[in-house]
CSV table of N, CA and C in Angstrom, one decimal:
chain,number,residue,atom,x,y,z
B,1,MET,N,133.9,111.7,87.7
B,1,MET,CA,133.0,111.7,88.9
B,1,MET,C,132.3,110.2,88.9
B,2,THR,N,132.1,109.8,90.1
B,2,THR,CA,131.3,108.7,90.4
B,2,THR,C,130.1,108.8,90.5
B,3,THR,N,129.1,107.6,90.2
B,3,THR,CA,127.8,107.8,90.3
B,3,THR,C,127.4,107.2,91.6
B,4,MET,N,126.1,106.9,92.0
B,4,MET,CA,125.8,106.2,93.2
B,4,MET,C,126.2,104.8,93.2
B,5,SER,N,126.4,104.2,94.0
B,5,SER,CA,126.7,102.8,94.1
B,5,SER,C,125.6,101.8,94.1
B,6,ALA,N,125.6,100.7,93.4
B,6,ALA,CA,124.8,99.6,93.1
B,6,ALA,C,125.3,98.6,92.5
B,7,SER,N,124.6,97.7,92.3
B,7,SER,CA,125.0,96.6,91.7
B,7,SER,C,125.7,96.7,90.2
B,8,ILE,N,126.7,96.2,90.0
B,8,ILE,CA,127.1,96.6,88.6
B,8,ILE,C,127.5,95.3,87.9
B,9,LYS,N,126.7,94.3,88.1
B,9,LYS,CA,126.5,92.9,87.2
B,9,LYS,C,126.4,93.3,85.7
B,10,GLU,N,125.6,94.3,85.5
B,10,GLU,CA,125.3,94.4,84.1
B,10,GLU,C,126.5,95.1,83.2
B,11,LYS,N,127.7,95.5,84.3
B,11,LYS,CA,128.8,96.1,83.5
B,11,LYS,C,129.8,95.2,83.3
B,12,ILE,N,129.6,93.9,83.5
B,12,ILE,CA,130.4,92.6,83.4
B,12,ILE,C,130.5,92.2,81.8
B,13,SER,N,131.9,92.1,81.4
B,13,SER,CA,131.8,91.7,79.9
B,13,SER,C,132.1,90.2,79.9
B,14,SER,N,133.1,89.6,80.9
B,14,SER,CA,133.4,88.5,80.9
B,14,SER,C,133.6,87.9,82.1
B,15,THR,N,133.5,86.4,82.5
B,15,THR,CA,133.8,85.9,83.8
B,15,THR,C,134.6,84.7,83.6
B,16,ARG,N,135.7,84.5,84.3
B,16,ARG,CA,136.5,83.3,84.3
B,16,ARG,C,136.6,82.8,85.7
B,17,VAL,N,136.8,81.5,85.9
B,17,VAL,CA,136.9,80.6,87.1
B,17,VAL,C,138.0,79.9,87.1
B,18,SER,N,138.7,79.3,88.2
B,18,SER,CA,139.9,78.8,88.3
B,18,SER,C,139.6,77.2,87.8
B,19,SER,N,138.5,76.8,88.1
B,19,SER,CA,138.1,75.3,88.0
B,19,SER,C,136.6,75.3,88.1
B,20,VAL,N,135.8,74.1,87.5
B,20,VAL,CA,134.5,73.8,87.8
B,20,VAL,C,134.7,72.1,88.1
B,21,LEU,N,133.8,71.9,89.4
B,21,LEU,CA,133.8,70.5,89.9
B,21,LEU,C,133.5,69.5,88.7
B,22,ASN,N,134.4,68.5,88.5
B,22,ASN,CA,134.4,67.4,87.4
B,22,ASN,C,134.2,68.1,86.0
B,23,ARG,N,134.6,69.2,85.8
B,23,ARG,CA,134.5,70.0,84.5
B,23,ARG,C,132.8,69.9,84.0
B,24,ASP,N,132.0,69.8,85.0
B,24,ASP,CA,130.5,70.0,84.6
B,24,ASP,C,129.9,71.3,84.6
B,25,VAL,N,130.4,72.2,83.6
B,25,VAL,CA,129.8,73.4,83.5
B,25,VAL,C,128.3,73.6,83.4
B,26,LYS,N,127.5,72.5,82.9
B,26,LYS,CA,126.0,72.7,82.8
B,26,LYS,C,125.5,72.7,84.2
B,27,GLN,N,126.1,72.0,85.0
B,27,GLN,CA,125.5,71.9,86.8
B,27,GLN,C,126.2,72.8,87.4
B,28,PHE,N,127.3,73.1,87.3
B,28,PHE,CA,128.2,74.1,88.3
B,28,PHE,C,128.9,74.9,87.9
B,29,GLY,N,128.5,75.4,86.6
B,29,GLY,CA,129.5,76.5,85.8
B,29,GLY,C,129.3,78.1,86.5
B,30,LYS,N,130.3,78.7,85.7
B,30,LYS,CA,130.3,80.3,86.1
B,30,LYS,C,129.2,81.0,86.0
B,31,LYS,N,128.4,80.5,84.8
B,31,LYS,CA,127.1,81.4,84.7
B,31,LYS,C,126.1,81.3,85.7
B,32,TYR,N,126.3,80.6,86.8
B,32,TYR,CA,125.4,80.6,88.1
B,32,TYR,C,125.9,81.5,89.0
B,33,LEU,N,126.9,82.2,88.8
B,33,LEU,CA,127.6,83.2,90.0
B,33,LEU,C,126.3,84.3,90.0
B,34,PHE,N,126.0,84.8,88.9
B,34,PHE,CA,125.0,86.0,88.8
B,34,PHE,C,123.7,85.7,88.3
B,35,ASP,N,123.5,84.5,88.3
B,35,ASP,CA,121.9,84.2,88.0
B,35,ASP,C,120.8,84.5,88.8
B,36,GLY,N,121.2,84.8,89.9
B,36,GLY,CA,119.9,85.2,91.1
B,36,GLY,C,119.1,84.1,91.5
B,37,ASP,N,119.3,82.7,91.1
B,37,ASP,CA,118.7,81.7,91.4
B,37,ASP,C,119.3,80.9,92.5
B,38,ASP,N,118.6,80.9,93.7
B,38,ASP,CA,118.9,80.1,95.0
B,38,ASP,C,119.4,78.7,94.8
B,39,GLU,N,118.9,78.1,93.8
B,39,GLU,CA,119.3,76.5,93.6
B,39,GLU,C,120.5,76.2,92.9
B,40,THR,N,121.0,77.3,92.0
B,40,THR,CA,122.1,77.1,91.3
B,40,THR,C,123.5,77.6,92.0
B,41,CYS,N,124.5,76.9,91.6
B,41,CYS,CA,125.8,77.6,92.4
B,41,CYS,C,127.2,77.2,91.3
B,42,TRP,N,128.1,77.9,91.4
B,42,TRP,CA,129.3,77.7,90.8
B,42,TRP,C,130.0,76.8,92.0
B,43,ASN,N,130.6,75.8,91.4
B,43,ASN,CA,131.4,74.8,92.4
B,43,ASN,C,132.6,74.4,91.9
B,44,SER,N,133.8,74.9,92.3
B,44,SER,CA,135.1,74.7,92.1
B,44,SER,C,135.3,73.2,92.2
B,45,ASP,N,136.5,72.6,91.4
B,45,ASP,CA,136.9,71.6,91.6
B,45,ASP,C,138.1,71.7,92.9
B,46,GLN,N,138.6,70.6,93.4
B,46,GLN,CA,139.4,70.4,94.6
B,46,GLN,C,140.7,71.1,94.3
B,47,GLY,N,141.3,71.6,95.6
B,47,GLY,CA,142.8,72.4,95.2
B,47,GLY,C,142.6,73.6,95.7
B,48,SER,N,143.7,74.3,96.2
B,48,SER,CA,143.8,75.8,96.6
B,48,SER,C,145.0,76.3,95.8
B,49,PRO,N,144.8,77.6,95.5
B,49,PRO,CA,143.7,78.6,95.5
B,49,PRO,C,142.7,78.3,94.6
B,50,GLN,N,141.6,78.9,94.6
B,50,GLN,CA,140.5,78.9,93.7
B,50,GLN,C,140.2,80.6,93.6
B,51,TRP,N,139.6,80.7,92.3
B,51,TRP,CA,139.3,82.3,91.9
B,51,TRP,C,138.2,82.5,91.1
B,52,ILE,N,138.0,83.7,91.2
B,52,ILE,CA,136.8,84.2,90.1
B,52,ILE,C,137.3,85.4,89.6
B,53,GLN,N,137.5,85.6,88.4
B,53,GLN,CA,138.0,86.8,87.6
B,53,GLN,C,136.8,87.3,86.8
B,54,VAL,N,136.6,88.6,86.9
B,54,VAL,CA,135.6,89.4,86.3
B,54,VAL,C,136.3,90.6,85.5
B,55,GLU,N,135.9,90.6,84.0
B,55,GLU,CA,136.1,91.6,83.4
B,55,GLU,C,135.0,92.5,83.3
B,56,PHE,N,135.3,94.0,83.4
B,56,PHE,CA,134.1,94.9,82.9
B,56,PHE,C,134.1,95.6,81.7
B,57,LYS,N,133.1,96.0,81.1
B,57,LYS,CA,133.1,96.8,79.8
B,57,LYS,C,133.6,98.1,80.0
B,58,VAL,N,133.7,98.8,81.2
B,58,VAL,CA,134.0,100.2,81.5
B,58,VAL,C,134.6,100.1,82.8
B,59,PRO,N,135.7,101.0,83.0
B,59,PRO,CA,136.1,101.0,84.5
B,59,PRO,C,135.1,101.3,85.6
B,60,VAL,N,135.2,100.8,86.7
B,60,VAL,CA,134.3,100.8,87.9
B,60,VAL,C,135.3,100.9,89.1
B,61,ILE,N,134.5,101.5,90.1
B,61,ILE,CA,135.1,101.2,91.6
B,61,ILE,C,134.3,100.4,92.4
B,62,ILE,N,134.9,99.4,92.9
B,62,ILE,CA,134.3,98.2,93.7
B,62,ILE,C,134.0,98.8,95.0
B,63,GLN,N,133.1,98.8,95.7
B,63,GLN,CA,132.8,99.0,96.8
B,63,GLN,C,132.3,97.9,98.0
B,64,GLU,N,131.8,96.9,97.3
B,64,GLU,CA,131.4,95.8,98.1
B,64,GLU,C,131.4,94.8,97.1
B,65,LEU,N,131.5,93.5,97.9
B,65,LEU,CA,131.2,91.9,97.4
B,65,LEU,C,130.2,91.5,98.2
B,66,HIS,N,129.2,91.0,97.7
B,66,HIS,CA,128.1,90.2,98.3
B,66,HIS,C,128.4,88.7,98.0
B,67,LEU,N,128.6,87.8,99.0
B,67,LEU,CA,128.9,86.6,98.4
B,67,LEU,C,128.0,85.3,99.3
B,68,GLN,N,127.6,84.6,98.7
B,68,GLN,CA,126.7,83.4,99.6
B,68,GLN,C,127.4,82.2,99.2
B,69,PHE,N,127.9,81.6,100.2
B,69,PHE,CA,128.8,80.2,100.0
B,69,PHE,C,127.7,79.2,100.5
B,70,GLN,N,128.2,78.1,100.3
B,70,GLN,CA,127.6,76.7,100.7
B,70,GLN,C,128.4,76.4,102.0
B,71,GLY,N,127.8,76.3,103.1
B,71,GLY,CA,128.5,76.1,104.4
B,71,GLY,C,129.3,75.0,104.3
B,72,GLY,N,130.6,74.7,104.7
B,72,GLY,CA,131.5,73.7,104.7
B,72,GLY,C,132.1,73.8,103.3
B,73,PHE,N,131.8,74.8,102.4
B,73,PHE,CA,132.8,75.0,101.1
B,73,PHE,C,132.9,76.6,100.9
B,74,ALA,N,133.2,77.2,102.1
B,74,ALA,CA,133.4,78.7,102.0
B,74,ALA,C,134.9,79.0,101.8
B,75,GLY,N,135.2,80.0,101.5
B,75,GLY,CA,136.6,80.5,101.2
B,75,GLY,C,137.1,80.9,102.5
B,76,LYS,N,138.4,80.7,102.8
B,76,LYS,CA,139.1,81.2,103.7
B,76,LYS,C,140.2,82.2,103.5
B,77,ASP,N,140.8,83.1,104.2
B,77,ASP,CA,141.8,83.8,103.7
B,77,ASP,C,141.8,84.2,102.3
B,78,CYS,N,141.0,85.3,102.0
B,78,CYS,CA,140.6,85.5,100.7
B,78,CYS,C,141.0,86.8,100.3
B,79,ILE,N,141.5,87.1,99.0
B,79,ILE,CA,142.0,88.4,98.5
B,79,ILE,C,140.9,89.1,97.5
B,80,ILE,N,140.7,90.4,97.5
B,80,ILE,CA,140.2,91.0,96.3
B,80,ILE,C,141.3,92.1,95.6
B,81,GLU,N,141.4,91.6,94.2
B,81,GLU,CA,142.4,92.3,93.6
B,81,GLU,C,141.8,93.0,92.3
B,82,GLY,N,142.4,94.2,91.9
B,82,GLY,CA,141.8,94.7,90.6
B,82,GLY,C,143.1,95.4,89.6
B,83,ALA,N,142.6,95.6,88.7
B,83,ALA,CA,143.8,96.3,87.8
B,83,ALA,C,142.7,96.9,86.5
B,84,GLN,N,143.6,97.8,86.0
B,84,GLN,CA,143.2,98.3,84.7
B,84,GLN,C,143.8,97.5,83.3
B,85,SER,N,143.2,97.5,82.5
B,85,SER,CA,143.4,96.5,81.4
B,85,SER,C,144.9,96.8,81.0
B,86,GLY,N,145.5,95.3,80.9
B,86,GLY,CA,146.9,95.2,80.6
B,86,GLY,C,148.0,95.7,81.9
B,87,GLU,N,147.3,95.9,83.0
B,87,GLU,CA,148.2,96.2,84.2
B,87,GLU,C,148.2,95.2,85.2
B,88,GLU,N,149.1,95.1,85.9
B,88,GLU,CA,149.3,94.1,87.1
B,88,GLU,C,148.2,94.1,88.1
B,89,LEU,N,147.7,92.8,88.6
B,89,LEU,CA,146.7,93.1,89.6
B,89,LEU,C,147.3,93.8,90.9
B,90,THR,N,146.5,94.4,91.6
B,90,THR,CA,147.1,95.1,93.0
B,90,THR,C,146.0,94.8,94.1
B,91,LYS,N,146.4,94.2,95.1
B,91,LYS,CA,145.5,94.1,96.4
B,91,LYS,C,144.7,95.3,96.7
B,92,LEU,N,143.2,95.1,96.7
B,92,LEU,CA,142.4,96.1,97.1
B,92,LEU,C,141.8,95.9,98.7
B,93,ALA,N,141.9,94.5,98.7
B,93,ALA,CA,141.2,94.2,100.4
B,93,ALA,C,141.7,92.9,100.8
B,94,ASP,N,141.7,92.3,101.8
B,94,ASP,CA,141.8,91.0,102.3
B,94,ASP,C,140.0,90.9,102.9
B,95,PHE,N,139.8,89.6,102.8
B,95,PHE,CA,138.4,89.3,103.7
B,95,PHE,C,138.5,88.0,104.1
B,96,TYR,N,137.7,87.8,105.2
B,96,TYR,CA,137.7,86.4,105.9
B,96,TYR,C,136.3,86.0,106.0
B,97,PRO,N,135.8,85.2,105.1
B,97,PRO,CA,134.3,84.7,105.2
B,97,PRO,C,134.1,84.0,106.4
B,98,GLU,N,132.7,83.9,106.8
B,98,GLU,CA,132.4,82.8,107.8
B,98,GLU,C,131.9,81.6,107.4
B,99,ASP,N,132.0,80.5,107.8
B,99,ASP,CA,131.6,79.2,107.2
B,99,ASP,C,130.1,79.0,107.4
B,100,VAL,N,129.2,79.9,106.5
B,100,VAL,CA,127.6,80.0,106.7
B,100,VAL,C,127.0,80.0,105.4
B,101,ASN,N,125.8,79.9,105.5
B,101,ASN,CA,125.2,79.7,104.0
B,101,ASN,C,124.7,81.3,103.7
B,102,LYS,N,124.6,82.0,104.7
B,102,LYS,CA,124.0,83.4,104.6
B,102,LYS,C,124.9,84.3,103.6
B,103,THR,N,124.4,85.1,102.8
B,103,THR,CA,124.9,86.2,102.3
B,103,THR,C,125.9,87.0,103.0
B,104,GLN,N,126.9,87.2,102.7
B,104,GLN,CA,128.0,88.2,103.5
B,104,GLN,C,128.4,89.0,102.7
B,105,ILE,N,128.7,90.4,103.4
B,105,ILE,CA,128.9,91.6,102.5
B,105,ILE,C,130.4,91.7,103.1
B,106,PHE,N,131.4,92.1,102.0
B,106,PHE,CA,132.8,92.4,102.3
B,106,PHE,C,132.8,93.9,101.7
B,107,SER,N,133.5,94.9,102.4
B,107,SER,CA,133.7,96.1,102.1
B,107,SER,C,135.1,96.4,101.4
B,108,VAL,N,135.2,97.0,100.4
B,108,VAL,CA,136.5,97.6,99.6
B,108,VAL,C,136.8,98.8,100.1
B,109,GLU,N,137.7,99.1,100.8
B,109,GLU,CA,137.9,100.6,101.4
B,109,GLU,C,138.8,101.3,100.3
B,110,LYS,N,139.6,100.8,99.6
B,110,LYS,CA,140.4,101.3,98.6
B,110,LYS,C,139.8,101.7,97.4
B,111,GLU,N,139.4,103.1,97.1
B,111,GLU,CA,138.7,103.4,95.9
B,111,GLU,C,139.7,103.4,94.8
B,112,THR,N,139.6,102.5,94.0
B,112,THR,CA,140.5,102.3,92.9
B,112,THR,C,139.7,102.0,91.5
B,113,SER,N,139.9,102.6,90.6
B,113,SER,CA,139.1,102.6,89.3
B,113,SER,C,139.9,101.2,88.7
B,114,VAL,N,139.0,100.1,88.5
B,114,VAL,CA,139.5,98.8,87.7
B,114,VAL,C,138.6,98.4,86.7
B,115,SER,N,139.2,97.9,85.7
B,115,SER,CA,138.3,97.2,84.5
B,115,SER,C,138.5,95.4,84.8
B,116,LEU,N,139.3,95.1,85.8
B,116,LEU,CA,139.5,93.6,86.1
B,116,LEU,C,139.4,93.4,87.5
B,117,LEU,N,138.8,92.6,87.8
B,117,LEU,CA,138.6,92.0,89.4
B,117,LEU,C,138.8,90.8,89.6
B,118,ARG,N,139.4,90.4,90.4
B,118,ARG,CA,139.9,88.9,90.8
B,118,ARG,C,139.7,88.8,92.5
B,119,ILE,N,138.8,87.6,92.8
B,119,ILE,CA,138.7,87.3,94.1
B,119,ILE,C,139.4,85.9,94.2
B,120,THR,N,140.3,86.0,95.0
B,120,THR,CA,141.0,84.8,95.3
B,120,THR,C,140.7,84.1,96.5
B,121,PHE,N,140.4,82.8,96.5
B,121,PHE,CA,140.0,81.9,97.6
B,121,PHE,C,141.5,81.0,98.1
B,122,ASN,N,142.3,81.7,98.9
B,122,ASN,CA,143.6,81.0,99.1
B,122,ASN,C,143.4,79.7,99.8
B,123,ASN,N,142.1,79.4,100.6
B,123,ASN,CA,142.1,78.1,101.4
B,123,ASN,C,140.6,78.0,101.4
B,124,SER,N,140.1,76.9,101.8
B,124,SER,CA,138.4,76.7,101.9
B,124,SER,C,138.4,75.8,103.4
B,125,THR,N,137.1,76.0,103.7
B,125,THR,CA,136.8,75.3,104.8
B,125,THR,C,136.5,73.8,104.4
B,126,ASP,N,136.6,73.7,103.2
B,126,ASP,CA,136.4,72.2,102.7
B,126,ASP,C,137.9,71.7,102.8
B,127,PHE,N,137.9,70.5,103.1
B,127,PHE,CA,139.3,69.6,103.4
B,127,PHE,C,139.9,69.5,101.9
B,128,PHE,N,139.0,69.3,100.9
B,128,PHE,CA,139.7,69.3,99.5
B,128,PHE,C,140.1,70.6,98.8
B,129,GLY,N,139.6,71.5,99.6
B,129,GLY,CA,139.9,72.9,98.7
B,129,GLY,C,138.7,73.4,97.9
B,130,ARG,N,137.6,72.7,97.8
B,130,ARG,CA,136.5,73.1,97.0
B,130,ARG,C,135.8,74.4,97.6
B,131,ILE,N,135.2,75.1,96.8
B,131,ILE,CA,134.3,76.4,97.0
B,131,ILE,C,133.3,76.3,96.3
B,132,THR,N,132.0,76.4,96.8
B,132,THR,CA,130.8,76.6,96.4
B,132,THR,C,130.3,78.0,96.7
B,133,VAL,N,129.9,78.7,95.6
B,133,VAL,CA,129.3,80.1,95.8
B,133,VAL,C,127.8,80.2,95.1
B,134,TYR,N,126.8,80.4,95.9
B,134,TYR,CA,125.5,80.5,95.5
B,134,TYR,C,125.2,81.9,94.6
B,135,LYS,N,125.6,82.9,95.4
B,135,LYS,CA,125.4,84.1,94.9
B,135,LYS,C,126.7,85.1,95.0
B,136,LEU,N,126.9,85.9,93.9
B,136,LEU,CA,128.0,86.8,94.0
B,136,LEU,C,127.5,88.2,93.3
B,137,ASP,N,127.5,89.3,94.0
B,137,ASP,CA,126.9,90.4,93.7
B,137,ASP,C,128.1,91.3,93.6
B,138,ILE,N,128.4,92.4,92.8
B,138,ILE,CA,129.3,93.3,93.1
B,138,ILE,C,128.7,94.5,93.1
B,139,VAL,N,129.1,95.5,94.1
B,139,VAL,CA,128.5,96.6,94.2
B,139,VAL,C,129.4,97.9,94.2
B,140,GLY,N,129.3,98.7,93.3
B,140,GLY,CA,130.2,99.7,93.4
B,140,GLY,C,129.7,100.8,92.2
B,141,SER,N,130.3,101.7,91.4
B,141,SER,CA,130.0,102.7,90.6
B,141,SER,C,130.7,102.7,89.2
B,142,SER,N,130.2,103.3,88.3
B,142,SER,CA,131.1,103.3,86.9
B,142,SER,C,131.8,104.8,87.2
B,143,THR,N,132.9,104.8,86.4
B,143,THR,CA,133.7,106.0,86.6
B,143,THR,C,133.3,106.7,85.3
B,144,SER,N,133.1,106.2,84.5
B,144,SER,CA,132.5,107.3,83.3
B,144,SER,C,131.1,107.5,83.1
């Protein structure tokens, strides 16, 4: 039975990203995705696709992604995928962000229990393929 949906950031056990701008993790690392600070961000290096992968301590059902990009460095033609531990990723949703600075909310209609989530940015509004994310929140519920 699922519980009420809310932020499930505290259920994250690990986060990986495709790249970090100039390998400068102190200034642009993945830890800034979830810190809630408007001044910090994850900034990918150039090239497409870029991605964020999140592993959860327990299986969860993802209902929404809340993403805030830096305008000019937003993802385009994006995919949300999920899997249980050791299984292949399956597509949960496509989403198409606007090239703006405000927080955008993307729904995941497919109610699937996952322990691994991958957000892939196939392209970027930046000519070099860089992505800048100031805020990422994952809304859903625990299945246990």
